[in-house]
Amino acid sequence: MLIVMTARATQREIDGVVRVIESLGFRAHPMPGVTRTAIGVTGNPGTVDIGHFENLPGVAEAVHVTKPYKLTALDLRPERTIVDVGGARIGDGSLAIIAGPCAIESREQAFSVAEIVQRSGAKFFRGGAFKPRTSPYTFAGLGEEGLKILADVRQKFGLKVVTEALDESTVDLVERYADMIQIGSRNMQNFTLLRRAGRSRLPVLLKRGMAATLEEWLLAAEYVMAEGNYQIVLCERGVRTFAQHARNTLDLAAIPAVRRISHLPVIVDAAHGTGRSYMVTPLARAGAAVGADGLMVEVHAQPEQALSDGAQTLTFDEYEQMVNEVRAIHKVIAQAGVKFAKNSG
Ligand code: PEP
Ligand code: MN
């Protein structure tokens, strides 16, 4: 159920509706917008009688939501969500660049990459301290020691830190040191982890499961939102297909598809999405061209010596060149967007 308030509804009227929702044992999710506030209702086992709400002061209409996702949908929030990551924004029309090594390997390694990332004008630094590795015998990250290095990167370079939590207990640690919790592809349907992230004060970067449909992905975001955390960035990182020329098949069509139904920002991970460094820049360009709110890439001083994902990692020179190119493309797309809005409006 979705309750749309009138444009003139007062805060007192909004609070009144929230109280009625809660008195019925449901959860209210007020979403203030530019023109009106809408209130999502979750926790109801079946359909709720519209009659409870229709005649409350300030209510324009109460509607049943037939889609499986409620809070992630544009129906609830027609304006795009802007996600605040430690003071830097994703989804505000700029092109967010999240760059860094696959894994934090040492302070020297992390600092060398952070210097280049900062110099490029990117605001976000990535790097795993807890790595979900396919084989139990490969490097799984430095753990809390890696998080401490990330916290130092944040301090020294002023970059916002995005890092993965693998389970509920690592969310506790990530909250202590980072600015954004990454939930990886393998964990997209780890529902206890999603709920825990939903109770966090930190924004969440939710990667698409490697075999997840759009609906499953949005429902995963719904788990986080249903707990009260509305600050989510979706990340397309490629899906499994028959193709063998790349590690994954980057599903660029997912970007306009998500934007059509959801208010959440969506970014493209051109590193995991391809698995081959020579494909990263072309697909990052494509991500900017297709209207992504941001890009994620992996960078290392010596990719061939990286402890994980070296094959998809950019050198410093490649990274700097890539940033210039995607910025130029984003500028064209942003201008075209403004022109299109004028022509169609
Ligand atoms: C990563 O970003 O480090 C990662 C492991 O990505 P994914 O979950 O998309 O495989
Ligand atoms: Mn990686």
Short mmCIF file of N, CA, C and O in Angstrom, two decimals, residues 169-258:
data_model
loop_
_atom_site.label_atom_id
_atom_site.label_comp_id
_atom_site.label_asym_id
_atom_site.label_seq_id
_atom_site.Cartn_x
_atom_site.Cartn_y
_atom_site.Cartn_z
N SER A 169 28.53 -9.73 11.12
CA SER A 169 29.58 -9.26 12.03
C SER A 169 30.55 -8.32 11.31
O SER A 169 31.08 -7.39 11.93
N THR A 170 30.77 -8.53 10.01
CA THR A 170 31.67 -7.60 9.32
C THR A 170 30.99 -6.26 9.03
O THR A 170 31.66 -5.26 8.84
N VAL A 171 29.65 -6.24 9.04
CA VAL A 171 28.98 -4.92 8.93
C VAL A 171 29.36 -4.07 10.14
O VAL A 171 29.68 -2.89 10.01
N ASP A 172 29.39 -4.68 11.32
CA ASP A 172 29.77 -3.93 12.53
C ASP A 172 31.14 -3.28 12.34
O ASP A 172 31.35 -2.12 12.69
N LEU A 173 32.08 -4.03 11.78
CA LEU A 173 33.43 -3.51 11.59
C LEU A 173 33.48 -2.43 10.51
O LEU A 173 34.09 -1.38 10.68
N VAL A 174 32.81 -2.71 9.38
CA VAL A 174 32.81 -1.75 8.27
C VAL A 174 32.21 -0.42 8.75
O VAL A 174 32.69 0.66 8.41
N GLU A 175 31.20 -0.50 9.58
CA GLU A 175 30.56 0.73 10.10
C GLU A 175 31.55 1.58 10.88
O GLU A 175 31.45 2.78 10.92
N ARG A 176 32.50 0.91 11.49
CA ARG A 176 33.47 1.62 12.32
C ARG A 176 34.49 2.40 11.48
O ARG A 176 35.02 3.41 11.90
N TYR A 177 34.79 1.89 10.28
CA TYR A 177 35.92 2.46 9.53
C TYR A 177 35.57 3.09 8.18
O TYR A 177 36.39 3.79 7.61
N ALA A 178 34.40 2.80 7.63
CA ALA A 178 34.15 3.19 6.23
C ALA A 178 32.96 4.13 6.09
O ALA A 178 32.28 4.46 7.06
N ASP A 179 32.71 4.56 4.84
CA ASP A 179 31.61 5.48 4.56
C ASP A 179 30.43 4.79 3.87
O ASP A 179 29.34 5.34 3.82
N MET A 180 30.69 3.62 3.29
CA MET A 180 29.62 2.94 2.55
C MET A 180 29.86 1.43 2.62
O MET A 180 30.99 0.97 2.47
N ILE A 181 28.76 0.69 2.83
CA ILE A 181 28.86 -0.77 2.91
C ILE A 181 28.59 -1.36 1.53
O ILE A 181 27.53 -1.12 0.95
N GLN A 182 29.53 -2.12 1.02
CA GLN A 182 29.28 -2.83 -0.24
C GLN A 182 28.74 -4.22 0.08
O GLN A 182 29.27 -4.93 0.94
N ILE A 183 27.66 -4.59 -0.62
CA ILE A 183 27.18 -5.97 -0.54
C ILE A 183 27.45 -6.58 -1.90
O ILE A 183 27.03 -6.07 -2.94
N GLY A 184 28.22 -7.65 -1.90
CA GLY A 184 28.73 -8.21 -3.14
C GLY A 184 27.72 -9.08 -3.86
O GLY A 184 26.68 -9.47 -3.32
N SER A 185 28.10 -9.38 -5.09
CA SER A 185 27.24 -10.17 -5.97
C SER A 185 26.81 -11.49 -5.34
O SER A 185 25.65 -11.88 -5.38
N ARG A 186 27.77 -12.14 -4.70
CA ARG A 186 27.49 -13.46 -4.10
C ARG A 186 26.55 -13.37 -2.91
O ARG A 186 25.99 -14.36 -2.48
N ASN A 187 26.43 -12.19 -2.36
CA ASN A 187 25.61 -11.99 -1.16
C ASN A 187 24.32 -11.23 -1.43
O ASN A 187 23.63 -10.84 -0.49
N MET A 188 24.01 -11.03 -2.71
CA MET A 188 22.83 -10.19 -3.00
C MET A 188 21.56 -10.75 -2.39
O MET A 188 20.62 -10.02 -2.10
N GLN A 189 21.51 -12.05 -2.21
CA GLN A 189 20.32 -12.63 -1.57
C GLN A 189 20.62 -13.23 -0.21
O GLN A 189 19.96 -14.17 0.23
N ASN A 190 21.62 -12.67 0.46
CA ASN A 190 21.88 -13.04 1.85
C ASN A 190 20.96 -12.15 2.69
O ASN A 190 21.28 -11.02 3.04
N PHE A 191 19.80 -12.69 3.00
CA PHE A 191 18.75 -11.83 3.53
C PHE A 191 19.03 -11.31 4.94
O PHE A 191 18.61 -10.21 5.28
N THR A 192 19.75 -12.10 5.74
CA THR A 192 20.07 -11.57 7.08
C THR A 192 21.08 -10.41 6.95
O THR A 192 21.00 -9.42 7.67
N LEU A 193 22.00 -10.53 6.00
CA LEU A 193 22.96 -9.44 5.76
C LEU A 193 22.23 -8.20 5.24
O LEU A 193 22.50 -7.08 5.68
N LEU A 194 21.30 -8.40 4.32
CA LEU A 194 20.54 -7.26 3.78
C LEU A 194 19.77 -6.55 4.89
O LEU A 194 19.76 -5.33 4.98
N ARG A 195 19.16 -7.33 5.75
CA ARG A 195 18.39 -6.71 6.85
C ARG A 195 19.32 -5.96 7.81
O ARG A 195 18.98 -4.89 8.29
N ARG A 196 20.48 -6.54 8.06
CA ARG A 196 21.44 -5.87 8.94
C ARG A 196 21.89 -4.54 8.32
O ARG A 196 21.97 -3.51 9.00
N ALA A 197 22.17 -4.56 7.03
CA ALA A 197 22.57 -3.32 6.33
C ALA A 197 21.41 -2.32 6.36
O ALA A 197 21.62 -1.11 6.40
N GLY A 198 20.21 -2.83 6.37
CA GLY A 198 19.03 -1.97 6.44
C GLY A 198 18.90 -1.25 7.78
O GLY A 198 18.20 -0.25 7.88
N ARG A 199 19.60 -1.77 8.78
CA ARG A 199 19.55 -1.11 10.09
C ARG A 199 20.81 -0.27 10.33
O ARG A 199 21.04 0.23 11.42
N SER A 200 21.61 -0.11 9.27
CA SER A 200 22.85 0.65 9.42
C SER A 200 22.61 2.13 9.12
O SER A 200 21.71 2.48 8.37
N ARG A 201 23.48 2.97 9.68
CA ARG A 201 23.40 4.40 9.36
C ARG A 201 24.18 4.69 8.08
O ARG A 201 24.13 5.79 7.54
N LEU A 202 24.94 3.72 7.59
CA LEU A 202 25.74 3.94 6.38
C LEU A 202 24.95 3.59 5.12
O LEU A 202 24.13 2.67 5.13
N PRO A 203 25.22 4.31 4.02
CA PRO A 203 24.58 3.94 2.75
C PRO A 203 25.12 2.59 2.25
O PRO A 203 26.19 2.13 2.68
N VAL A 204 24.38 1.98 1.34
CA VAL A 204 24.70 0.63 0.88
C VAL A 204 24.91 0.62 -0.64
O VAL A 204 24.12 1.20 -1.38
N LEU A 205 26.00 -0.01 -1.06
CA LEU A 205 26.21 -0.27 -2.50
C LEU A 205 25.81 -1.72 -2.73
O LEU A 205 26.48 -2.63 -2.23
N LEU A 206 24.72 -1.91 -3.45
CA LEU A 206 24.19 -3.27 -3.62
C LEU A 206 24.49 -3.78 -5.02
O LEU A 206 23.90 -3.34 -6.01
N LYS A 207 25.41 -4.72 -5.10
CA LYS A 207 25.77 -5.29 -6.39
C LYS A 207 24.71 -6.29 -6.85
O LYS A 207 24.07 -6.95 -6.02
N ARG A 208 24.57 -6.38 -8.14
CA ARG A 208 23.61 -7.34 -8.68
C ARG A 208 24.18 -8.75 -8.60
O ARG A 208 25.35 -8.97 -8.91
N GLY A 209 23.36 -9.69 -8.16
CA GLY A 209 23.77 -11.09 -8.16
C GLY A 209 24.14 -11.52 -9.56
O GLY A 209 23.54 -11.05 -10.53
N MET A 210 25.10 -12.43 -9.69
CA MET A 210 25.60 -12.76 -11.03
C MET A 210 24.58 -13.52 -11.89
O MET A 210 24.78 -13.69 -13.08
N ALA A 211 23.49 -13.95 -11.26
CA ALA A 211 22.42 -14.58 -12.04
C ALA A 211 21.06 -14.03 -11.64
O ALA A 211 20.05 -14.71 -11.74
N ALA A 212 21.06 -12.78 -11.17
CA ALA A 212 19.82 -12.22 -10.65
C ALA A 212 19.04 -11.46 -11.72
O ALA A 212 19.62 -10.74 -12.53
N THR A 213 17.73 -11.63 -11.70
CA THR A 213 16.88 -10.81 -12.58
C THR A 213 16.78 -9.42 -11.96
O THR A 213 17.14 -9.21 -10.79
N LEU A 214 16.25 -8.53 -12.76
CA LEU A 214 16.05 -7.16 -12.28
C LEU A 214 15.14 -7.15 -11.06
O LEU A 214 15.36 -6.44 -10.08
N GLU A 215 14.11 -7.98 -11.13
CA GLU A 215 13.15 -8.03 -10.04
C GLU A 215 13.80 -8.54 -8.74
O GLU A 215 13.59 -7.99 -7.66
N GLU A 216 14.62 -9.58 -8.87
CA GLU A 216 15.30 -10.11 -7.68
C GLU A 216 16.25 -9.06 -7.07
O GLU A 216 16.37 -8.95 -5.84
N TRP A 217 16.90 -8.32 -7.95
CA TRP A 217 17.83 -7.29 -7.51
C TRP A 217 17.09 -6.19 -6.75
O TRP A 217 17.48 -5.78 -5.65
N LEU A 218 15.99 -5.73 -7.33
CA LEU A 218 15.22 -4.68 -6.66
C LEU A 218 14.60 -5.19 -5.36
O LEU A 218 14.48 -4.45 -4.39
N LEU A 219 14.23 -6.46 -5.33
CA LEU A 219 13.68 -7.02 -4.09
C LEU A 219 14.76 -7.10 -3.01
O LEU A 219 14.48 -6.96 -1.81
N ALA A 220 16.00 -7.33 -3.43
CA ALA A 220 17.11 -7.31 -2.47
C ALA A 220 17.26 -5.91 -1.88
O ALA A 220 17.43 -5.74 -0.66
N ALA A 221 17.15 -4.89 -2.75
CA ALA A 221 17.20 -3.50 -2.26
C ALA A 221 16.01 -3.24 -1.34
O ALA A 221 16.12 -2.52 -0.34
N GLU A 222 14.91 -3.84 -1.67
CA GLU A 222 13.68 -3.69 -0.88
C GLU A 222 13.91 -4.19 0.56
O GLU A 222 13.42 -3.61 1.52
N TYR A 223 14.67 -5.28 0.71
CA TYR A 223 15.00 -5.79 2.05
C TYR A 223 15.70 -4.73 2.89
O TYR A 223 15.42 -4.56 4.07
N VAL A 224 16.65 -4.03 2.25
CA VAL A 224 17.40 -2.99 2.96
C VAL A 224 16.47 -1.84 3.31
O VAL A 224 16.43 -1.36 4.45
N MET A 225 15.66 -1.44 2.35
CA MET A 225 14.77 -0.29 2.56
C MET A 225 13.68 -0.60 3.59
O MET A 225 13.28 0.26 4.36
N ALA A 226 13.21 -1.83 3.57
CA ALA A 226 12.12 -2.20 4.49
C ALA A 226 12.54 -2.06 5.94
O ALA A 226 11.72 -1.88 6.83
N GLU A 227 13.87 -2.11 6.17
CA GLU A 227 14.38 -1.93 7.55
C GLU A 227 14.60 -0.46 7.88
O GLU A 227 15.03 -0.14 8.98
N GLY A 228 14.40 0.41 6.88
CA GLY A 228 14.50 1.84 7.16
C GLY A 228 15.71 2.54 6.59
O GLY A 228 15.89 3.74 6.79
N ASN A 229 16.58 1.82 5.86
CA ASN A 229 17.72 2.47 5.22
C ASN A 229 17.38 2.69 3.75
O ASN A 229 17.32 1.74 2.97
N TYR A 230 17.18 3.96 3.38
CA TYR A 230 16.75 4.28 2.01
C TYR A 230 17.92 4.72 1.13
O TYR A 230 17.72 5.09 -0.02
N GLN A 231 19.13 4.69 1.69
CA GLN A 231 20.30 5.19 0.97
C GLN A 231 21.02 4.02 0.29
O GLN A 231 21.94 3.42 0.87
N ILE A 232 20.56 3.70 -0.90
CA ILE A 232 21.11 2.55 -1.62
C ILE A 232 21.53 2.96 -3.03
O ILE A 232 20.81 3.69 -3.71
N VAL A 233 22.69 2.48 -3.44
CA VAL A 233 23.13 2.62 -4.83
C VAL A 233 23.19 1.22 -5.41
O VAL A 233 23.80 0.33 -4.81
N LEU A 234 22.55 1.02 -6.54
CA LEU A 234 22.60 -0.29 -7.20
C LEU A 234 23.84 -0.35 -8.09
O LEU A 234 24.26 0.69 -8.64
N CYS A 235 24.41 -1.52 -8.24
CA CYS A 235 25.62 -1.65 -9.07
C CYS A 235 25.50 -2.85 -10.01
O CYS A 235 25.46 -3.99 -9.55
N GLU A 236 25.46 -2.55 -11.30
CA GLU A 236 25.47 -3.61 -12.32
C GLU A 236 26.92 -4.07 -12.49
O GLU A 236 27.79 -3.27 -12.77
N ARG A 237 27.16 -5.37 -12.31
CA ARG A 237 28.53 -5.89 -12.37
C ARG A 237 28.67 -7.10 -13.27
O ARG A 237 29.62 -7.87 -13.15
N GLY A 238 27.72 -7.24 -14.19
CA GLY A 238 27.83 -8.34 -15.13
C GLY A 238 27.13 -9.59 -14.64
O GLY A 238 27.04 -9.84 -13.43
N VAL A 239 26.61 -10.34 -15.58
CA VAL A 239 25.91 -11.59 -15.26
C VAL A 239 26.54 -12.75 -16.01
O VAL A 239 27.27 -12.56 -16.98
N ARG A 240 26.23 -13.96 -15.56
CA ARG A 240 26.75 -15.16 -16.19
C ARG A 240 25.99 -15.46 -17.48
O ARG A 240 24.76 -15.53 -17.45
N THR A 241 26.71 -15.63 -18.55
CA THR A 241 26.08 -16.07 -19.80
C THR A 241 26.98 -17.12 -20.44
O THR A 241 28.00 -17.51 -19.87
N PHE A 242 26.60 -17.55 -21.64
CA PHE A 242 27.43 -18.53 -22.38
C PHE A 242 28.71 -17.90 -22.90
O PHE A 242 29.61 -18.59 -23.36
N ALA A 243 28.82 -16.58 -22.90
CA ALA A 243 29.98 -15.90 -23.49
C ALA A 243 31.26 -16.25 -22.74
O ALA A 243 31.28 -16.26 -21.51
N GLN A 244 32.29 -16.56 -23.51
CA GLN A 244 33.56 -16.92 -22.86
C GLN A 244 34.64 -15.88 -23.09
O GLN A 244 35.75 -16.03 -22.61
N HIS A 245 34.30 -14.83 -23.86
CA HIS A 245 35.31 -13.82 -24.16
C HIS A 245 35.47 -12.83 -23.00
O HIS A 245 36.36 -11.99 -23.03
N ALA A 246 34.59 -12.92 -22.02
CA ALA A 246 34.68 -12.03 -20.85
C ALA A 246 34.30 -12.84 -19.61
O ALA A 246 33.63 -13.86 -19.71
N ARG A 247 34.75 -12.35 -18.45
CA ARG A 247 34.45 -13.07 -17.20
C ARG A 247 32.95 -13.07 -16.92
O ARG A 247 32.38 -14.05 -16.47
N ASN A 248 32.33 -11.91 -17.18
CA ASN A 248 30.88 -11.78 -17.04
C ASN A 248 30.38 -10.98 -18.24
O ASN A 248 31.17 -10.36 -18.95
N THR A 249 29.08 -10.98 -18.44
CA THR A 249 28.52 -10.17 -19.52
C THR A 249 27.88 -8.94 -18.88
O THR A 249 26.91 -9.05 -18.13
N LEU A 250 28.48 -7.79 -19.16
CA LEU A 250 27.98 -6.55 -18.54
C LEU A 250 26.64 -6.20 -19.17
O LEU A 250 26.54 -5.98 -20.37
N ASP A 251 25.62 -6.18 -18.36
CA ASP A 251 24.25 -5.97 -18.86
C ASP A 251 23.93 -4.47 -18.83
O ASP A 251 23.32 -3.97 -17.90
N LEU A 252 24.35 -3.79 -19.89
CA LEU A 252 24.18 -2.33 -19.91
C LEU A 252 22.71 -1.93 -20.03
O LEU A 252 22.32 -0.85 -19.60
N ALA A 253 21.90 -2.83 -20.58
CA ALA A 253 20.46 -2.53 -20.69
C ALA A 253 19.81 -2.42 -19.31
O ALA A 253 18.73 -1.84 -19.17
N ALA A 254 20.48 -2.98 -18.32
CA ALA A 254 19.92 -2.90 -16.95
C ALA A 254 19.87 -1.45 -16.46
O ALA A 254 19.04 -1.13 -15.62
N ILE A 255 20.73 -0.59 -17.00
CA ILE A 255 20.77 0.79 -16.49
C ILE A 255 19.46 1.53 -16.84
O ILE A 255 18.75 1.98 -15.94
N PRO A 256 19.13 1.64 -18.14
CA PRO A 256 17.83 2.28 -18.42
C PRO A 256 16.66 1.50 -17.85
O PRO A 256 15.64 2.10 -17.45
N ALA A 257 16.79 0.18 -17.76
CA ALA A 257 15.67 -0.62 -17.21
C ALA A 257 15.44 -0.27 -15.74
O ALA A 257 14.30 -0.12 -15.30
N VAL A 258 16.51 -0.13 -14.98
CA VAL A 258 16.37 0.24 -13.57
C VAL A 258 15.80 1.65 -13.45
O VAL A 258 14.89 1.91 -12.67
#
